[in-house]
Amino acid sequence: MIQLVFESLYYHGFRNYCFVVDRRRRSVVDFFTEDRQLLDLLSKTDNGVADQLNDFFKKLSSSELSFVRQPEPLGFGDAILKSRHFAGDDEFLLHAGDDVILSEGNDHLRRLEVGFRDHGAAMACLLGQADEPRLYGAVTGEDLGDGCLMIDSVEEKPAHPISNTVVIAVYAFKPIVFNYLQEAKSRALPERELEFAVRRMLADGLPFVGVKLAKDERRVDVGSPLAYLAAMDSVLKRSLPANVLS
């Protein structure tokens, strides 16, 4: 699934990546490392796998990949903060590894970028509708009429959701977010650091724009074993729409 995320970003034009990985980083690093011996071995078969692998390796060779360790599971906010050296003073896109968006031509990324820039946002994210918003971050805000929402409140995994509109963990940020995440280190629980930072940014008047998924787009959440099984079943049945990643 991480390869799907990587390739969707690649086809959108990204070439610089930072992976925040846990103590088992070796499996991720190995996966995103060219293995010409494996390619030569597969080339002796006639099942098309070698061509697919060679195409993947070409993408890797034209990209710059960095890996940053998060030794302890200290939450999403901490993971973002650990990428500070990589992002520097640049705006950046954050994509969780357990959310895959099925969108023809990666139009969700184009709309996220447009919404972020056109509305002068300090942060932007994708939005979806959830039957069980208590599992996600629920938001409210003003509908801007262009598929975007100017978010005015957000609550992470609420006991009593304020709406069924929820955050999908694909964000665009200005680098000022790092200042707020650093403040959150001493003022919030690890799993609440990003929520704290976002709320502080909203309180300081920094715009937060949500970009709604289109009706023909689909979110595949592989953040739980059952969701992962359902996603793999979808792939095996070839039920993914055509041109999802190209």
mmCIF file of C-alpha atoms in Angstrom:
data_model
loop_
_atom_site.group_PDB
_atom_site.id
_atom_site.type_symbol
_atom_site.label_atom_id
_atom_site.label_comp_id
_atom_site.label_asym_id
_atom_site.label_seq_id
_atom_site.Cartn_x
_atom_site.Cartn_y
_atom_site.Cartn_z
ATOM 1 C CA MET A 1 0.000 0.000 0.000
ATOM 2 C CA ILE A 2 2.916 2.376 0.660
ATOM 3 C CA GLN A 3 3.976 1.812 -2.944
ATOM 4 C CA LEU A 4 0.522 2.990 -4.083
ATOM 5 C CA VAL A 5 0.965 6.167 -2.040
ATOM 6 C CA PHE A 6 4.476 6.692 -3.404
ATOM 7 C CA GLU A 7 3.366 6.223 -7.005
ATOM 8 C CA SER A 8 0.333 8.489 -6.693
ATOM 9 C CA LEU A 9 2.627 11.248 -5.414
ATOM 10 C CA TYR A 10 5.194 10.444 -8.119
ATOM 11 C CA TYR A 11 2.644 10.771 -10.918
ATOM 12 C CA HIS A 12 1.575 14.099 -9.434
ATOM 13 C CA GLY A 13 5.137 15.335 -9.843
ATOM 14 C CA PHE A 14 6.816 14.777 -6.470
ATOM 15 C CA ARG A 15 10.438 13.640 -6.521
ATOM 16 C CA ASN A 16 11.622 14.345 -2.949
ATOM 17 C CA TYR A 17 10.294 12.071 -0.208
ATOM 18 C CA CYS A 18 10.841 11.658 3.510
ATOM 19 C CA PHE A 19 9.638 8.431 5.129
ATOM 20 C CA VAL A 20 9.102 8.528 8.887
ATOM 21 C CA VAL A 21 9.549 4.930 10.012
ATOM 22 C CA ASP A 22 9.573 3.034 13.280
ATOM 23 C CA ARG A 23 12.241 0.695 14.643
ATOM 24 C CA ARG A 24 11.410 -1.826 11.903
ATOM 25 C CA ARG A 25 12.589 0.654 9.277
ATOM 26 C CA ARG A 26 14.707 -1.950 7.490
ATOM 27 C CA SER A 27 11.695 -3.504 5.741
ATOM 28 C CA VAL A 28 10.636 -0.109 4.327
ATOM 29 C CA VAL A 29 14.171 0.864 3.337
ATOM 30 C CA ASP A 30 14.711 -2.487 1.616
ATOM 31 C CA PHE A 31 11.428 -2.232 -0.251
ATOM 32 C CA PHE A 32 12.362 1.185 -1.628
ATOM 33 C CA THR A 33 15.881 0.105 -2.639
ATOM 34 C CA GLU A 34 16.642 -1.108 -6.162
ATOM 35 C CA ASP A 35 17.519 -4.802 -6.301
ATOM 36 C CA ARG A 36 18.989 -5.592 -9.712
ATOM 37 C CA GLN A 37 19.673 -9.224 -8.796
ATOM 38 C CA LEU A 38 15.983 -9.752 -8.122
ATOM 39 C CA LEU A 39 15.129 -8.011 -11.389
ATOM 40 C CA ASP A 40 17.521 -10.263 -13.318
ATOM 41 C CA LEU A 41 15.981 -13.336 -11.701
ATOM 42 C CA LEU A 42 12.433 -12.256 -12.537
ATOM 43 C CA SER A 43 13.469 -11.392 -16.090
ATOM 44 C CA LYS A 44 13.890 -15.116 -16.726
ATOM 45 C CA THR A 45 10.135 -15.575 -16.277
ATOM 46 C CA ASP A 46 7.394 -14.457 -18.644
ATOM 47 C CA ASN A 47 4.714 -13.205 -16.272
ATOM 48 C CA GLY A 48 5.177 -9.443 -16.643
ATOM 49 C CA VAL A 49 6.382 -8.950 -13.056
ATOM 50 C CA ALA A 50 9.895 -7.992 -14.179
ATOM 51 C CA ASP A 51 8.524 -5.157 -16.322
ATOM 52 C CA GLN A 52 6.463 -3.834 -13.409
ATOM 53 C CA LEU A 53 9.454 -4.030 -11.074
ATOM 54 C CA ASN A 54 11.715 -2.322 -13.586
ATOM 55 C CA ASP A 55 9.213 0.521 -13.928
ATOM 56 C CA PHE A 56 9.137 0.884 -10.130
ATOM 57 C CA PHE A 57 12.946 0.962 -9.985
ATOM 58 C CA LYS A 58 13.014 3.711 -12.633
ATOM 59 C CA LYS A 59 10.769 5.816 -10.401
ATOM 60 C CA LEU A 60 13.091 5.197 -7.451
ATOM 61 C CA SER A 61 16.204 6.145 -9.431
ATOM 62 C CA SER A 62 14.653 9.490 -10.423
ATOM 63 C CA SER A 63 13.611 10.302 -6.853
ATOM 64 C CA GLU A 64 15.389 11.475 -3.707
ATOM 65 C CA LEU A 65 14.389 9.367 -0.684
ATOM 66 C CA SER A 66 15.164 10.105 2.973
ATOM 67 C CA PHE A 67 14.299 7.966 5.986
ATOM 68 C CA VAL A 68 13.792 9.375 9.486
ATOM 69 C CA ARG A 69 13.364 7.171 12.537
ATOM 70 C CA GLN A 70 10.594 7.485 15.090
ATOM 71 C CA PRO A 71 11.889 4.984 17.674
ATOM 72 C CA GLU A 72 8.772 5.212 19.862
ATOM 73 C CA PRO A 73 5.128 5.465 18.746
ATOM 74 C CA LEU A 74 4.652 9.039 19.963
ATOM 75 C CA GLY A 75 1.875 9.991 17.595
ATOM 76 C CA PHE A 76 1.298 11.646 14.256
ATOM 77 C CA GLY A 77 2.372 15.097 15.433
ATOM 78 C CA ASP A 78 5.749 13.774 16.576
ATOM 79 C CA ALA A 79 6.201 12.021 13.222
ATOM 80 C CA ILE A 80 5.605 15.299 11.381
ATOM 81 C CA LEU A 81 7.996 17.161 13.682
ATOM 82 C CA LYS A 82 10.724 14.633 12.946
ATOM 83 C CA SER A 83 10.576 15.656 9.274
ATOM 84 C CA ARG A 84 11.399 19.281 10.094
ATOM 85 C CA HIS A 85 14.982 19.085 8.877
ATOM 86 C CA PHE A 86 13.822 17.550 5.590
ATOM 87 C CA ALA A 87 11.107 20.160 4.910
ATOM 88 C CA GLY A 88 13.114 23.153 6.108
ATOM 89 C CA ASP A 89 11.378 26.409 5.170
ATOM 90 C CA ASP A 90 9.364 24.868 2.344
ATOM 91 C CA GLU A 91 5.688 24.089 2.141
ATOM 92 C CA PHE A 92 5.192 20.325 2.149
ATOM 93 C CA LEU A 93 2.629 17.588 1.639
ATOM 94 C CA LEU A 94 2.073 14.931 4.278
ATOM 95 C CA HIS A 95 0.529 11.591 3.307
ATOM 96 C CA ALA A 96 -0.216 8.886 5.868
ATOM 97 C CA GLY A 97 0.844 5.404 4.831
ATOM 98 C CA ASP A 98 -2.464 3.794 5.759
ATOM 99 C CA ASP A 99 -4.734 5.976 3.607
ATOM 100 C CA VAL A 100 -4.943 5.344 -0.121
ATOM 101 C CA ILE A 101 -7.141 7.560 -2.294
ATOM 102 C CA LEU A 102 -8.494 6.048 -5.496
ATOM 103 C CA SER A 103 -8.806 9.017 -7.826
ATOM 104 C CA GLU A 104 -8.489 9.029 -11.603
ATOM 105 C CA GLY A 105 -5.490 11.060 -12.632
ATOM 106 C CA ASN A 106 -4.754 11.832 -8.967
ATOM 107 C CA ASP A 107 -7.186 14.710 -9.181
ATOM 108 C CA HIS A 108 -7.510 14.745 -5.370
ATOM 109 C CA LEU A 109 -3.884 15.929 -5.117
ATOM 110 C CA ARG A 110 -4.408 18.611 -7.727
ATOM 111 C CA ARG A 111 -7.488 19.933 -5.892
ATOM 112 C CA LEU A 112 -5.692 19.812 -2.544
ATOM 113 C CA GLU A 113 -2.860 21.912 -3.962
ATOM 114 C CA VAL A 114 -5.282 24.378 -5.603
ATOM 115 C CA GLY A 115 -7.375 24.742 -2.443
ATOM 116 C CA PHE A 116 -4.268 25.253 -0.320
ATOM 117 C CA ARG A 117 -2.876 27.989 -2.551
ATOM 118 C CA ASP A 118 -6.053 29.711 -3.762
ATOM 119 C CA HIS A 119 -7.406 30.191 -0.248
ATOM 120 C CA GLY A 120 -4.073 31.280 1.236
ATOM 121 C CA ALA A 121 -4.190 28.433 3.745
ATOM 122 C CA ALA A 122 -1.553 27.629 6.321
ATOM 123 C CA MET A 123 -2.808 24.053 6.266
ATOM 124 C CA ALA A 124 -5.162 21.989 4.142
ATOM 125 C CA CYS A 125 -6.399 18.419 4.168
ATOM 126 C CA LEU A 126 -8.690 16.076 2.306
ATOM 127 C CA LEU A 127 -12.173 15.508 3.720
ATOM 128 C CA GLY A 128 -14.533 12.547 3.513
ATOM 129 C CA GLN A 129 -17.848 11.433 4.938
ATOM 130 C CA ALA A 130 -17.827 8.704 7.596
ATOM 131 C CA ASP A 131 -20.583 6.496 8.980
ATOM 132 C CA GLU A 132 -18.542 6.258 12.180
ATOM 133 C CA PRO A 133 -16.841 9.655 12.643
ATOM 134 C CA ARG A 134 -15.756 8.722 16.163
ATOM 135 C CA LEU A 135 -12.880 6.807 14.577
ATOM 136 C CA TYR A 136 -11.479 9.905 12.870
ATOM 137 C CA GLY A 137 -11.075 13.658 13.265
ATOM 138 C CA ALA A 138 -14.435 15.393 12.779
ATOM 139 C CA VAL A 139 -14.607 18.977 11.480
ATOM 140 C CA THR A 140 -17.048 21.818 10.899
ATOM 141 C CA GLY A 141 -16.682 24.946 8.795
ATOM 142 C CA GLU A 142 -17.984 27.247 6.095
ATOM 143 C CA ASP A 143 -18.665 25.767 2.665
ATOM 144 C CA LEU A 144 -16.699 27.837 0.146
ATOM 145 C CA GLY A 145 -18.687 26.599 -2.844
ATOM 146 C CA ASP A 146 -15.735 25.207 -4.791
ATOM 147 C CA GLY A 147 -15.490 21.810 -3.165
ATOM 148 C CA CYS A 148 -13.634 23.307 -0.198
ATOM 149 C CA LEU A 149 -14.536 23.969 3.422
ATOM 150 C CA MET A 150 -12.980 26.710 5.542
ATOM 151 C CA ILE A 151 -12.564 24.669 8.717
ATOM 152 C CA ASP A 152 -13.319 26.386 12.024
ATOM 153 C CA SER A 153 -13.214 23.441 14.440
ATOM 154 C CA VAL A 154 -11.690 19.984 14.607
ATOM 155 C CA GLU A 155 -11.925 17.220 17.182
ATOM 156 C CA GLU A 156 -9.875 14.034 17.103
ATOM 157 C CA LYS A 157 -11.816 10.780 17.650
ATOM 158 C CA PRO A 158 -14.708 12.529 19.418
ATOM 159 C CA ALA A 159 -17.072 10.663 21.747
ATOM 160 C CA HIS A 160 -19.867 12.868 20.427
ATOM 161 C CA PRO A 161 -18.948 13.903 16.853
ATOM 162 C CA ILE A 162 -19.698 17.459 15.794
ATOM 163 C CA SER A 163 -20.297 16.235 12.220
ATOM 164 C CA ASN A 164 -19.772 13.233 9.980
ATOM 165 C CA THR A 165 -17.255 15.169 7.869
ATOM 166 C CA VAL A 166 -13.849 13.778 8.755
ATOM 167 C CA VAL A 167 -10.206 14.453 8.072
ATOM 168 C CA ILE A 168 -8.320 12.176 5.695
ATOM 169 C CA ALA A 169 -4.637 12.170 6.592
ATOM 170 C CA VAL A 170 -3.389 13.812 3.399
ATOM 171 C CA TYR A 171 -2.297 17.344 4.308
ATOM 172 C CA ALA A 172 -0.531 20.374 2.883
ATOM 173 C CA PHE A 173 1.292 22.560 5.413
ATOM 174 C CA LYS A 174 3.245 25.752 5.580
ATOM 175 C CA PRO A 175 6.405 25.242 7.692
ATOM 176 C CA ILE A 176 4.949 27.331 10.543
ATOM 177 C CA VAL A 177 3.196 24.141 11.674
ATOM 178 C CA PHE A 178 6.521 22.971 13.147
ATOM 179 C CA ASN A 179 6.484 25.831 15.674
ATOM 180 C CA TYR A 180 3.078 24.774 16.927
ATOM 181 C CA LEU A 181 4.029 21.103 17.054
ATOM 182 C CA GLN A 182 7.093 22.004 19.107
ATOM 183 C CA GLU A 183 4.844 23.866 21.551
ATOM 184 C CA ALA A 184 2.521 20.857 21.687
ATOM 185 C CA LYS A 185 5.398 18.684 22.953
ATOM 186 C CA SER A 186 5.093 20.151 26.447
ATOM 187 C CA ARG A 187 1.354 20.845 26.417
ATOM 188 C CA ALA A 188 -0.446 17.850 24.943
ATOM 189 C CA LEU A 189 -0.506 14.065 25.087
ATOM 190 C CA PRO A 190 1.467 12.437 22.247
ATOM 191 C CA GLU A 191 -1.657 11.251 20.431
ATOM 192 C CA ARG A 192 -3.144 14.768 20.689
ATOM 193 C CA GLU A 193 -0.159 16.866 19.573
ATOM 194 C CA LEU A 194 -1.353 17.427 16.013
ATOM 195 C CA GLU A 195 -4.868 18.267 17.205
ATOM 196 C CA PHE A 196 -3.389 20.735 19.712
ATOM 197 C CA ALA A 197 -1.239 22.371 17.013
ATOM 198 C CA VAL A 198 -4.163 22.650 14.580
ATOM 199 C CA ARG A 199 -6.431 24.179 17.223
ATOM 200 C CA ARG A 200 -3.763 26.695 18.214
ATOM 201 C CA MET A 201 -3.251 27.645 14.585
ATOM 202 C CA LEU A 202 -7.008 28.149 14.154
ATOM 203 C CA ALA A 203 -7.124 30.250 17.327
ATOM 204 C CA ASP A 204 -4.334 32.434 15.922
ATOM 205 C CA GLY A 205 -6.354 33.010 12.751
ATOM 206 C CA LEU A 206 -4.367 30.777 10.397
ATOM 207 C CA PRO A 207 -6.666 29.415 7.650
ATOM 208 C CA PHE A 208 -7.344 25.674 7.518
ATOM 209 C CA VAL A 209 -8.979 24.489 4.290
ATOM 210 C CA GLY A 210 -10.595 21.102 3.759
ATOM 211 C CA VAL A 211 -10.920 19.702 0.243
ATOM 212 C CA LYS A 212 -13.804 17.286 -0.220
ATOM 213 C CA LEU A 213 -13.410 13.999 -2.057
ATOM 214 C CA ALA A 214 -15.387 13.860 -5.299
ATOM 215 C CA LYS A 215 -18.287 11.431 -5.644
ATOM 216 C CA ASP A 216 -16.276 9.100 -7.877
ATOM 217 C CA GLU A 217 -13.272 9.030 -5.538
ATOM 218 C CA ARG A 218 -12.774 6.449 -2.857
ATOM 219 C CA ARG A 219 -10.770 6.311 0.327
ATOM 220 C CA VAL A 220 -9.169 2.985 1.230
ATOM 221 C CA ASP A 221 -8.258 3.023 4.916
ATOM 222 C CA VAL A 222 -5.817 0.250 5.846
ATOM 223 C CA GLY A 223 -5.274 1.445 9.396
ATOM 224 C CA SER A 224 -6.776 -1.683 10.934
ATOM 225 C CA PRO A 225 -6.398 -5.422 10.136
ATOM 226 C CA LEU A 226 -9.985 -5.724 8.865
ATOM 227 C CA ALA A 227 -9.666 -2.628 6.696
ATOM 228 C CA TYR A 228 -6.368 -3.912 5.294
ATOM 229 C CA LEU A 229 -7.968 -7.271 4.463
ATOM 230 C CA ALA A 230 -10.828 -5.513 2.669
ATOM 231 C CA ALA A 231 -8.367 -3.368 0.701
ATOM 232 C CA MET A 232 -6.302 -6.364 -0.378
ATOM 233 C CA ASP A 233 -9.485 -8.197 -1.370
ATOM 234 C CA SER A 234 -10.398 -5.202 -3.526
ATOM 235 C CA VAL A 235 -7.012 -5.315 -5.230
ATOM 236 C CA LEU A 236 -7.124 -9.078 -5.782
ATOM 237 C CA LYS A 237 -10.563 -8.815 -7.373
ATOM 238 C CA ARG A 238 -9.206 -6.073 -9.645
ATOM 239 C CA SER A 239 -11.979 -3.778 -8.529
ATOM 240 C CA LEU A 240 -9.827 -0.664 -8.587
ATOM 241 C CA PRO A 241 -10.952 1.898 -11.164
ATOM 242 C CA ALA A 242 -8.901 2.325 -14.329
ATOM 243 C CA ASN A 243 -6.167 4.973 -14.444
ATOM 244 C CA VAL A 244 -6.103 5.369 -10.667
ATOM 245 C CA LEU A 245 -2.405 6.104 -10.594
ATOM 246 C CA SER A 246 -1.742 7.525 -14.029
#
